[in-house]
Tab-separated table of C-alpha atoms and ligand atoms in Angstrom:
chain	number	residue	atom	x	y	z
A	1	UNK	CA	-50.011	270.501	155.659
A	2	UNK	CA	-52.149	267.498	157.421
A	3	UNK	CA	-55.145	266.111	156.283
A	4	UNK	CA	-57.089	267.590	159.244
A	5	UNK	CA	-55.987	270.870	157.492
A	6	UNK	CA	-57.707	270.217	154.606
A	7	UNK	CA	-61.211	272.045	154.697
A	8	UNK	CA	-63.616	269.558	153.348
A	9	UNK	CA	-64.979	268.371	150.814
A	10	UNK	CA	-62.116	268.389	148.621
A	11	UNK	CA	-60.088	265.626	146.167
A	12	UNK	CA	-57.533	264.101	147.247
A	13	UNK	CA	-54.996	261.946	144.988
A	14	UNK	CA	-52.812	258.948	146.589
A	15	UNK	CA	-49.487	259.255	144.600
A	16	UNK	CA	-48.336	256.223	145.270
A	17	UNK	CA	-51.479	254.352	143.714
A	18	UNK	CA	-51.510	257.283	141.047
A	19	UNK	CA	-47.232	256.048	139.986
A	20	UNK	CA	-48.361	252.746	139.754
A	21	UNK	CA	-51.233	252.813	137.655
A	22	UNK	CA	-49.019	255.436	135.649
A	23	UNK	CA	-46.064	252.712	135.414
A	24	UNK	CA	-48.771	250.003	134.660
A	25	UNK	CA	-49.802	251.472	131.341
A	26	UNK	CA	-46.592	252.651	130.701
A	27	UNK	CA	-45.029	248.859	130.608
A	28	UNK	CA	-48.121	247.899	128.640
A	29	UNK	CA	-48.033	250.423	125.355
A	30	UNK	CA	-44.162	249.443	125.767
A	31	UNK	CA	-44.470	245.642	125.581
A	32	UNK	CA	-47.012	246.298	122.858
A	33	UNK	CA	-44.638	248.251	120.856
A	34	UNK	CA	-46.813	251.326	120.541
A	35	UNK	CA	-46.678	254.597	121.305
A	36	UNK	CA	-49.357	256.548	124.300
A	37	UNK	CA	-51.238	259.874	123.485
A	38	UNK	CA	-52.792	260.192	126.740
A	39	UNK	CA	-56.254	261.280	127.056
A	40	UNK	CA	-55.771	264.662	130.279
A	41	UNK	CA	-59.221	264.864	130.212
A	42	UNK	CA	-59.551	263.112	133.486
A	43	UNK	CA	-56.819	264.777	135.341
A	44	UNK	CA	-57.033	268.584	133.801
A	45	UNK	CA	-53.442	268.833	135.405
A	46	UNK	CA	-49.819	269.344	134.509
A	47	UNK	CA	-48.391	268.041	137.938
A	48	UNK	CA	-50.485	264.659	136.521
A	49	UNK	CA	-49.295	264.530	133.119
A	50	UNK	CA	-45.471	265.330	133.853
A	51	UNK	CA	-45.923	261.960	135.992
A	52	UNK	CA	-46.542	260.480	132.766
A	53	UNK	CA	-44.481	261.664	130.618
A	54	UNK	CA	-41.471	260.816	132.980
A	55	UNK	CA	-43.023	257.237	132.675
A	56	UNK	CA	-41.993	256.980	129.167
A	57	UNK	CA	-43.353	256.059	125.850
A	58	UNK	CA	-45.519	258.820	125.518
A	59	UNK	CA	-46.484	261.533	122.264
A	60	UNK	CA	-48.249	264.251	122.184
A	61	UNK	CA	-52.059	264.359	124.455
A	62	UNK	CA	-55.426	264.207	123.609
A	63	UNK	CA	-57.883	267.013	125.470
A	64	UNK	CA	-61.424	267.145	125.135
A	65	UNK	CA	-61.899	270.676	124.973
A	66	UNK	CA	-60.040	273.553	123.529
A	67	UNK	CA	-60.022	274.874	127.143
A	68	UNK	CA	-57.895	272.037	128.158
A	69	UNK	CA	-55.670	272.635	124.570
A	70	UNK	CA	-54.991	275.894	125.798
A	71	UNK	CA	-53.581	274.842	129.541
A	72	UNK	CA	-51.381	272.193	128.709
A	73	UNK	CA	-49.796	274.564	125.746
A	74	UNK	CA	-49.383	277.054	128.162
A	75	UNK	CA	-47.412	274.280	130.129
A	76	UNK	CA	-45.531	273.910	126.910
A	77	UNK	CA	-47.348	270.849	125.642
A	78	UNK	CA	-47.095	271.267	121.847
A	79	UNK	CA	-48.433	268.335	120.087
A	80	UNK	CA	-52.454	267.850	121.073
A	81	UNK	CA	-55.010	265.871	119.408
A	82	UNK	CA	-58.370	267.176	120.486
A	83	UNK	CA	-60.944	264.193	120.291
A	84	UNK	CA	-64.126	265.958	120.175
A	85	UNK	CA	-66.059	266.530	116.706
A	86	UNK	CA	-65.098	269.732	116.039
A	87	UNK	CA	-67.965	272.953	115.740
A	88	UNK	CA	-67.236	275.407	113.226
A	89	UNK	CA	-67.221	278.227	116.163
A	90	UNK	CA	-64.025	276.375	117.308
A	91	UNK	CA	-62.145	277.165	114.337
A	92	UNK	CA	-61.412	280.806	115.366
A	93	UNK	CA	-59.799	279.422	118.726
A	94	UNK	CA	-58.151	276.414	116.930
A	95	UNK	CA	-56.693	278.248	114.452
A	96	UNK	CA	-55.225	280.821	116.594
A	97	UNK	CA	-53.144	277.647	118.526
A	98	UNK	CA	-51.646	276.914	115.286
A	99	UNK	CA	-50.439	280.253	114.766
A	100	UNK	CA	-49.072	280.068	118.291
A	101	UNK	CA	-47.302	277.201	116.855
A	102	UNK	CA	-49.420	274.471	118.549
A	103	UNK	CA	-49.646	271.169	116.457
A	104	UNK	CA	-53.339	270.484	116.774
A	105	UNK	CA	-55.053	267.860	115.186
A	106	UNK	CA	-58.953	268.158	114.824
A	107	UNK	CA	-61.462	265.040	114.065
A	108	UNK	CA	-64.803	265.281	111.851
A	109	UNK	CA	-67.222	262.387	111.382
A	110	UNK	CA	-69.273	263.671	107.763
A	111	UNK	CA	-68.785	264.936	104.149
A	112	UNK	CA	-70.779	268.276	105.520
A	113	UNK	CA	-68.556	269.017	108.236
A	114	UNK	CA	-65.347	268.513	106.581
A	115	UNK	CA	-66.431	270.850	103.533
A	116	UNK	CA	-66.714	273.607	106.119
A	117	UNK	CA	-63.889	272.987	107.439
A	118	UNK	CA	-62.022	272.764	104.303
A	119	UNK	CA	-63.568	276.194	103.340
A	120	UNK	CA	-62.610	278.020	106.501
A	121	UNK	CA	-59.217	276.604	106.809
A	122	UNK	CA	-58.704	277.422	102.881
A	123	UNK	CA	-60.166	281.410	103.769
A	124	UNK	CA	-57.558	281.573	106.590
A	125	UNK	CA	-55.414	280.127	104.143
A	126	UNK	CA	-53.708	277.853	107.231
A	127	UNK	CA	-54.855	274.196	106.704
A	128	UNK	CA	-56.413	272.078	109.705
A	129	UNK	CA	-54.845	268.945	110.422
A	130	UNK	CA	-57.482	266.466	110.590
A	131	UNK	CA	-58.196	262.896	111.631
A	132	UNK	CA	-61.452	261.380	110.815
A	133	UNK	CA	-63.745	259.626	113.635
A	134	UNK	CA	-64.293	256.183	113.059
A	135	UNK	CA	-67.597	254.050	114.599
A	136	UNK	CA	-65.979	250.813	115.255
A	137	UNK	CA	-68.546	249.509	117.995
A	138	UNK	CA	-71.580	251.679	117.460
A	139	UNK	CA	-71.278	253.631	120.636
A	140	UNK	CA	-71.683	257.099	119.313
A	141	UNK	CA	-69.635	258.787	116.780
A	142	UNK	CA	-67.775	258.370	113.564
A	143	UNK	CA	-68.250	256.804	110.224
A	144	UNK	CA	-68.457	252.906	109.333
A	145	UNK	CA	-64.631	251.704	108.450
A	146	UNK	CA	-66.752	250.187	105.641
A	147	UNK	CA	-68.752	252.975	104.429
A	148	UNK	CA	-68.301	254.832	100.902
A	149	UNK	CA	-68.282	258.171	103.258
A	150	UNK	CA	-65.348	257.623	104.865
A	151	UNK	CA	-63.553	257.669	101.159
A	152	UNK	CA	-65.467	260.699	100.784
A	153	UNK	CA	-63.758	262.521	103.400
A	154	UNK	CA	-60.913	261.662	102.769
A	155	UNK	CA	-60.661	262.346	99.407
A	156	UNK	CA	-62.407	265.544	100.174
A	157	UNK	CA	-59.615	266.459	103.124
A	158	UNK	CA	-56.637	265.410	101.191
A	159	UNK	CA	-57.057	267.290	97.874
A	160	UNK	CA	-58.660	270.696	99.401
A	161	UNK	CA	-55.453	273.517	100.577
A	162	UNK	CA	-57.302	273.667	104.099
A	163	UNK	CA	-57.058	270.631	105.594
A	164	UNK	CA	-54.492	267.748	105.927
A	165	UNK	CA	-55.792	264.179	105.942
A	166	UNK	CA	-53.582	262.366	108.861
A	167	UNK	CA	-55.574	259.526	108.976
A	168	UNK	CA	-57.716	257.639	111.360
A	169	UNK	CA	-59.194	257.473	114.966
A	170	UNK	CA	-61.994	255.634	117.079
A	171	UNK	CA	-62.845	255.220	121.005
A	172	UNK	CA	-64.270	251.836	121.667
A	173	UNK	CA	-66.664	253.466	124.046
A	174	UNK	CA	-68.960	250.268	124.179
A	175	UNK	CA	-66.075	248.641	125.810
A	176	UNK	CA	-67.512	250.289	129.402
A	177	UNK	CA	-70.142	248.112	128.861
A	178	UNK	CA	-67.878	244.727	129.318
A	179	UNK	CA	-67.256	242.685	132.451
A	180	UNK	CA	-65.265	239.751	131.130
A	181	UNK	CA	-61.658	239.623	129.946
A	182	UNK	CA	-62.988	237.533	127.026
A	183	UNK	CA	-65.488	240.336	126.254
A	184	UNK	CA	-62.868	243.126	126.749
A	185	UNK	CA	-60.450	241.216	124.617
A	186	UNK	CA	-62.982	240.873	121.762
A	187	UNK	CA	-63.958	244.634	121.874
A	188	UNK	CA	-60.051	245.970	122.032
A	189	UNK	CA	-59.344	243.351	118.662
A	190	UNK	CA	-62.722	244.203	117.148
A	191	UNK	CA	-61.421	248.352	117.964
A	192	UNK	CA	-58.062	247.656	116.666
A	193	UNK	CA	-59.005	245.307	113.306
A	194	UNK	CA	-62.119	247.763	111.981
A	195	UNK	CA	-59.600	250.997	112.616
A	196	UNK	CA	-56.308	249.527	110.575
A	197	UNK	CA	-59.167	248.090	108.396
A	198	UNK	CA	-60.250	251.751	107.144
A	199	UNK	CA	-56.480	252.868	107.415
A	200	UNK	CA	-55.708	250.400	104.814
A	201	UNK	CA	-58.974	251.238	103.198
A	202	UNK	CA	-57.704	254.758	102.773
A	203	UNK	CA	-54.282	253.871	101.628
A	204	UNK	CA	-55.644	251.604	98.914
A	205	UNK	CA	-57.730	254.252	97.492
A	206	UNK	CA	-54.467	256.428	97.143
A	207	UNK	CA	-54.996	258.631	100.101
A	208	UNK	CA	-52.406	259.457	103.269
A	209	UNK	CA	-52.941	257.647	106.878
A	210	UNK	CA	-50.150	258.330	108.558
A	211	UNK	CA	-51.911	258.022	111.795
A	212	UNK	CA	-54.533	254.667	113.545
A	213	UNK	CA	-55.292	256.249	116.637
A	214	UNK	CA	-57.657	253.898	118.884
A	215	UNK	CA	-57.887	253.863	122.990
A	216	UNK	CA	-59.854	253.340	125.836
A	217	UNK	CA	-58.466	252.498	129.829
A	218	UNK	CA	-60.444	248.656	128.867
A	219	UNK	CA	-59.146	248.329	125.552
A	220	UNK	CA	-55.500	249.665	126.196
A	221	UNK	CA	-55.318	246.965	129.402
A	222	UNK	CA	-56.888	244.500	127.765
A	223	UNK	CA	-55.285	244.309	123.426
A	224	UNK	CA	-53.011	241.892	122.911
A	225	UNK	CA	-51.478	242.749	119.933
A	226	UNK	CA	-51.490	246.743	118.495
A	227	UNK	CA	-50.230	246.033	114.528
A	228	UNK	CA	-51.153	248.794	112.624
A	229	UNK	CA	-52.093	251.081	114.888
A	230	UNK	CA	-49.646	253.879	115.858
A	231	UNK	CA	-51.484	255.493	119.336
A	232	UNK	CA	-53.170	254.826	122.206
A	233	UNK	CA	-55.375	257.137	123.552
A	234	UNK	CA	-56.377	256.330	127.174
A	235	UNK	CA	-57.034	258.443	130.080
A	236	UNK	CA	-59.070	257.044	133.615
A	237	UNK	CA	-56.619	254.285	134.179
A	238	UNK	CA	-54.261	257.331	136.194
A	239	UNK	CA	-57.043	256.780	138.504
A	240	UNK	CA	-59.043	254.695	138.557
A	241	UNK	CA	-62.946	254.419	139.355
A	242	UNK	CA	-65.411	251.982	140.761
A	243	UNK	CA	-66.873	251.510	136.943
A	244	UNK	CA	-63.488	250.414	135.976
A	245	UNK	CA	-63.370	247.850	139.216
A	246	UNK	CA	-66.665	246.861	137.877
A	247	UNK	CA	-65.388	245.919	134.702
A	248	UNK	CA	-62.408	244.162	136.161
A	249	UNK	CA	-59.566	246.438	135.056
A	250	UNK	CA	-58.596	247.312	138.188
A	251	UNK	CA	-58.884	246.351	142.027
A	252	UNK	CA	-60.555	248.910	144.392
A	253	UNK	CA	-57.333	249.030	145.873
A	254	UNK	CA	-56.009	250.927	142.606
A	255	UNK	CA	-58.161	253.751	142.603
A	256	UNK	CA	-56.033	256.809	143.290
A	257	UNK	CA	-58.374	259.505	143.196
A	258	UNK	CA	-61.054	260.115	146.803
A	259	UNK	CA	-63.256	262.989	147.838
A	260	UNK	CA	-62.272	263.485	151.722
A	261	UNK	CA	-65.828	264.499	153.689
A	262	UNK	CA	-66.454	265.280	157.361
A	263	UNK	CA	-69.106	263.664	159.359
A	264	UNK	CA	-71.790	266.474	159.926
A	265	UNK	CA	-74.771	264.942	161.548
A	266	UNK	CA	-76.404	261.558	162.084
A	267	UNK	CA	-80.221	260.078	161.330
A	268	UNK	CA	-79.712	257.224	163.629
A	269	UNK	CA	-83.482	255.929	163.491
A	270	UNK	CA	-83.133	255.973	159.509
A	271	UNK	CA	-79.384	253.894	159.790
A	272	UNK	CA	-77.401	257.236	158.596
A	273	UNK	CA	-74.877	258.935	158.618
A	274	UNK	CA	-75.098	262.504	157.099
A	275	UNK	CA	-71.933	264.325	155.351
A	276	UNK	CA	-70.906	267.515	153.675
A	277	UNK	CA	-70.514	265.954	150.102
A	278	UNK	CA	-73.448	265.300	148.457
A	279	UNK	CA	-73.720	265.123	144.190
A	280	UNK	CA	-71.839	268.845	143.555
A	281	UNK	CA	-68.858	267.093	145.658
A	282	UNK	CA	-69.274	263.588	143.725
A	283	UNK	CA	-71.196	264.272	140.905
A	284	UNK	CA	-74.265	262.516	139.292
A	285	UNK	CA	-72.564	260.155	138.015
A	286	UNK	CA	-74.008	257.052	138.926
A	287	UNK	CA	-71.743	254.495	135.831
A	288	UNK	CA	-71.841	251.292	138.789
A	289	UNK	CA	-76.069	251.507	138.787
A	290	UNK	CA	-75.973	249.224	135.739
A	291	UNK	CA	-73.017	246.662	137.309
A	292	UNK	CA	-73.003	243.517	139.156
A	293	UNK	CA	-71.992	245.436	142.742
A	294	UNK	CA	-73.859	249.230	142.283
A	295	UNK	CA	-71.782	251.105	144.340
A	296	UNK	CA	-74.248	253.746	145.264
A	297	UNK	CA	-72.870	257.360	145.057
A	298	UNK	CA	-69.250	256.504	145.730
A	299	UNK	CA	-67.588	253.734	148.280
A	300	UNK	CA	-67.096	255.178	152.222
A	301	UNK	CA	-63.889	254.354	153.601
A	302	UNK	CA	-62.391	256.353	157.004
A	303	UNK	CA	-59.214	258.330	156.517
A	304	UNK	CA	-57.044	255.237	156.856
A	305	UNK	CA	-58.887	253.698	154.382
A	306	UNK	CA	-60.987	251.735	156.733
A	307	UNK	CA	-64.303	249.746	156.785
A	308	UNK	CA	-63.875	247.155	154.172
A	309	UNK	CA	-66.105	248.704	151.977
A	310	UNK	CA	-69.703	248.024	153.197
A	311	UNK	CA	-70.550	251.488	153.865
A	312	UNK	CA	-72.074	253.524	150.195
A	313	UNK	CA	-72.857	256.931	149.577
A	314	UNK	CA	-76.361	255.411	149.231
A	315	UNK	CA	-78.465	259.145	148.408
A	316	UNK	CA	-76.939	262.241	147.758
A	317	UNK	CA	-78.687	265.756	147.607
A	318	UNK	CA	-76.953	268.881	146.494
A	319	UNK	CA	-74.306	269.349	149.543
A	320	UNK	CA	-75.030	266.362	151.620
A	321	UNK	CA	-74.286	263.537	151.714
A	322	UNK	CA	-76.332	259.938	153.060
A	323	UNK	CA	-73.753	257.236	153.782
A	324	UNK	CA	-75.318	253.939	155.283
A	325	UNK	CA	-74.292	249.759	155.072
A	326	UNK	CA	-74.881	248.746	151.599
A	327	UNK	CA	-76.595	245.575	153.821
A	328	UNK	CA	-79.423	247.561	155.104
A	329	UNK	CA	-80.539	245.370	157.320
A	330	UNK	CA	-76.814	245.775	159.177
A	331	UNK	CA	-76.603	248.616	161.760
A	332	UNK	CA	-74.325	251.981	161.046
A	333	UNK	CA	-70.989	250.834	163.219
A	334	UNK	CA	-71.960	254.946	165.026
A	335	UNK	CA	-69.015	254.482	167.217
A	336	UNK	CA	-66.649	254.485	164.563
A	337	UNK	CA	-68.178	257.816	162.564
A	338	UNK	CA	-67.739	260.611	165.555
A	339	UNK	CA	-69.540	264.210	164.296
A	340	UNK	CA	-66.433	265.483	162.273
A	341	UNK	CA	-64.487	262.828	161.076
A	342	UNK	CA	-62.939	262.400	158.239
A	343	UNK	CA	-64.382	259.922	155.652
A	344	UNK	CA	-62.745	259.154	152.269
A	345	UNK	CA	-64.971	258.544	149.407
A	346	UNK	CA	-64.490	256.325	145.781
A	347	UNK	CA	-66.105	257.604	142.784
A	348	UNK	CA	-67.794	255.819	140.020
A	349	UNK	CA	-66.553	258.123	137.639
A	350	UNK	CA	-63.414	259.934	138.630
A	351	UNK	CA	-63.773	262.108	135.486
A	352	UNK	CA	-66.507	263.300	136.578
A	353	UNK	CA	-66.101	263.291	139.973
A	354	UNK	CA	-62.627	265.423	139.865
A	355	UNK	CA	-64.544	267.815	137.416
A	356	UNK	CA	-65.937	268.936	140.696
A	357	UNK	CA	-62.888	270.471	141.648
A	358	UNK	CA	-60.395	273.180	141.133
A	359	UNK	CA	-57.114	271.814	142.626
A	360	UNK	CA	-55.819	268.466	144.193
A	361	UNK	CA	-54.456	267.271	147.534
A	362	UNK	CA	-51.944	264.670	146.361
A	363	UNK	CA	-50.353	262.676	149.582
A	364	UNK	CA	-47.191	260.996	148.960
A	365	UNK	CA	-46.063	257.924	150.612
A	366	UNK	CA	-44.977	259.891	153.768
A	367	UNK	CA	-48.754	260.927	154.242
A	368	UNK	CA	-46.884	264.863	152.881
A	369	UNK	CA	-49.383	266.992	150.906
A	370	UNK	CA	-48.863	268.992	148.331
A	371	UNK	CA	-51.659	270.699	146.124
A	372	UNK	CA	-51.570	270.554	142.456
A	373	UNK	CA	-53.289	272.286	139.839
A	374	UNK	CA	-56.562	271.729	137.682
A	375	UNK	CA	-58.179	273.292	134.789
A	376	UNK	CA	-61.997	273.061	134.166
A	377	UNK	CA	-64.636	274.876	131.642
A	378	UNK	CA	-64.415	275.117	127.973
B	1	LIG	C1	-62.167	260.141	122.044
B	1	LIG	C2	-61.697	259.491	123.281
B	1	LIG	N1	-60.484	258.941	123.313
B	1	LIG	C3	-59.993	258.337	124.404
B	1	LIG	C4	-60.737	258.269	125.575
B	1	LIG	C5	-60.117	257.638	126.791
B	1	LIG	O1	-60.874	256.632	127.352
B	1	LIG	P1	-60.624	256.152	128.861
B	1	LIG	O2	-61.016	257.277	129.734
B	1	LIG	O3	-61.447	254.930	129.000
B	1	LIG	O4	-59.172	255.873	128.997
B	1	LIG	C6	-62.029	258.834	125.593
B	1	LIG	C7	-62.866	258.758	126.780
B	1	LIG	O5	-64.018	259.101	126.820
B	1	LIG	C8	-62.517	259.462	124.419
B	1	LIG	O6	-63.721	260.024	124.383
């Protein structure tokens, strides 16, 4: 298969950039001394994960959704962590993976929610393994490290037959919102401290923590030292995205993840050109808006990775795309977009952005394509 083959718009994934951002991590958690749980979430795909696993230093994943849980234990992944608060409607689903004999780990953030479930778990008589949600940054979920609650829960999950208190875990979500390795550095030691902090908090009042899970893509990159903590949870850096460029933890030349679009019409008074991926091809996701360089809807390069990057997805409707300069007052180069060509396109987000899509073109270093699978839905 070619790349002219490939009907558009589709996702394509570079392997070689995909290896190296694989091996990057990979040397990090292993010169850190720690151990990754890697967050599939962005990737949805075996043919991704086996890449790294095979880099080493890797236990167990993370998923955010059951959906994904189910997939990768299919694929005979046995030992998942899935990071979302759990819903007491899950409990059915999660319960019937442990009797499948997955080793999933569930995480709760209040007194309320682990007393339910504590209650189902005891009914089933099959207890859940939980971890409970720490807020270390005040991004969105979790308990204080400090708080009385967190004792709470824990005392609660440790001494009731349907659960099993494992210990600790927070996402330093707040670390997105960073542009400085000084910054990032503060926000990966602040992540690390306030989670072995609670660990220790729970230890001292007599209770298990057997597990300090922490990880984001900027905190993972960016920690010097991981003492006390046991995982790393981390999950864009496979890619890549323009937000993470725009933070600084990668180079646009890292991102290994690109929605290939054709050239389908032009609106030359206007300065544009019009293609066949619009926001269902890209997403909404518009994470660079609030960055130094807003990258529009995704950065334009041709198939050969082209252009030096002043061309933006600057609009997008449902199927079409607007590309035009980011410099508006610089013309539309026309004679290098014919009607049909093939244009490759950067996301901000490539979670979201590969969420889009139901398989991957992945191109080796021989320009060979393969596709590779994806899972989506809940
Ligand atoms: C709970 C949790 N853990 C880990 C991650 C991985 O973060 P990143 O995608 O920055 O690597 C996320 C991302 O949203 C998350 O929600």
């Amino acid at each position: 298969m070619k790349i002219n083959d490939i009907q558009t718009p589709s996702l394509l994934v570079d392997e070689v950039r995909l290896e190296r951002n694989i091996r990057r991590m990979a040397q990090r958690i292993e010169t850190l001394g720690c151990r990754l749980r890697p967050h599939v979430k962005t990737h949805k795909s075996i043919e991704v994960f086996e890449r790294v696993r095979n880099a080493g230093h890797t236990h167990g994943i993370t998923v955010s959704t059951l959906h994904e849980a189910e997939y990768f234990f299919e694929h005979g992944v046995t030992d998942i962590f899935y990071g979302v608060g759990i819903a007491p409607n899950k409990l059915a689903q999660v319960a019937s993976l442990l009797e499948r004999g997955c080793e999933l780990r569930i995480t709760l953030d209040s007194v309320e929610m682990a007393e339910l479930v504590a209650a189902d778990g005891e009914h089933r008589g099959r207890p859940f393994d939980v971890l409970i949600e720490l807020d270390t940054d005040g991004h969105r979920s979790g308990v204080l490290p400090e708080s009385l609650e967190l004792l709470k829960i824990g005392k609660l999950l440790h001494e009731s037959d349907g659960t099993t208190l494992s210990g600790v875990m927070t996402h330093a979500g707040d670390s997105y919102a960073c542009s400085s390795p000084k910054a990032l550095l503060q926000i990966a030691r602040q992540e690390r401290d306030r989670t072995v902090f609670a660990a220790n908090r729970l230890r001292d009042a007599g209770l298990p923590c057997p597990v300090v899970s922490v990880g984001s893509t900027p905190t993972a990159l960016s920690i010097d030292d991981l003492s006390g903590v046991t995982e790393v949870r981390a999950g864009v850096y496979v890619f890549f995205d323009l937000v993470m460029a725009g933070i600084g933890v990668c180079t646009i030349d890292d991102i290994a993840v690109s929605v290939l679009t054709s050239v389908i019409g032009y609106q030359r008074e206007k300065n544009w050109v019009v293609t066949d991926a619009g926001w269902m091809a890209m997403s909404r996701d518009r994470g660079t808006a609030g960055q130094e360089v807003d990258q529009g809807y995704g950065l334009v390069y041709d198939e050969g990775q082209g252009f030096a990057g002043d061309l933006l997805v600057v609009s997008a409707n449902q199927e079409h795309g607007i590309v035009s300069t980011r410099d508006p007052s610089l013309p539309v180069a026309y004679g290098e977009l014919p009607l049909g060509a093939l244009l490759r396109v950067f996301p901000n987000h490539a979670c979201a952005t590969a969420g889009q899509y139901d398989k991957y073109y992945a191109i080796d270093g021989d320009g060979l394509i393969s596709e590779w699978s994806r899972t989506n839905g809940w």
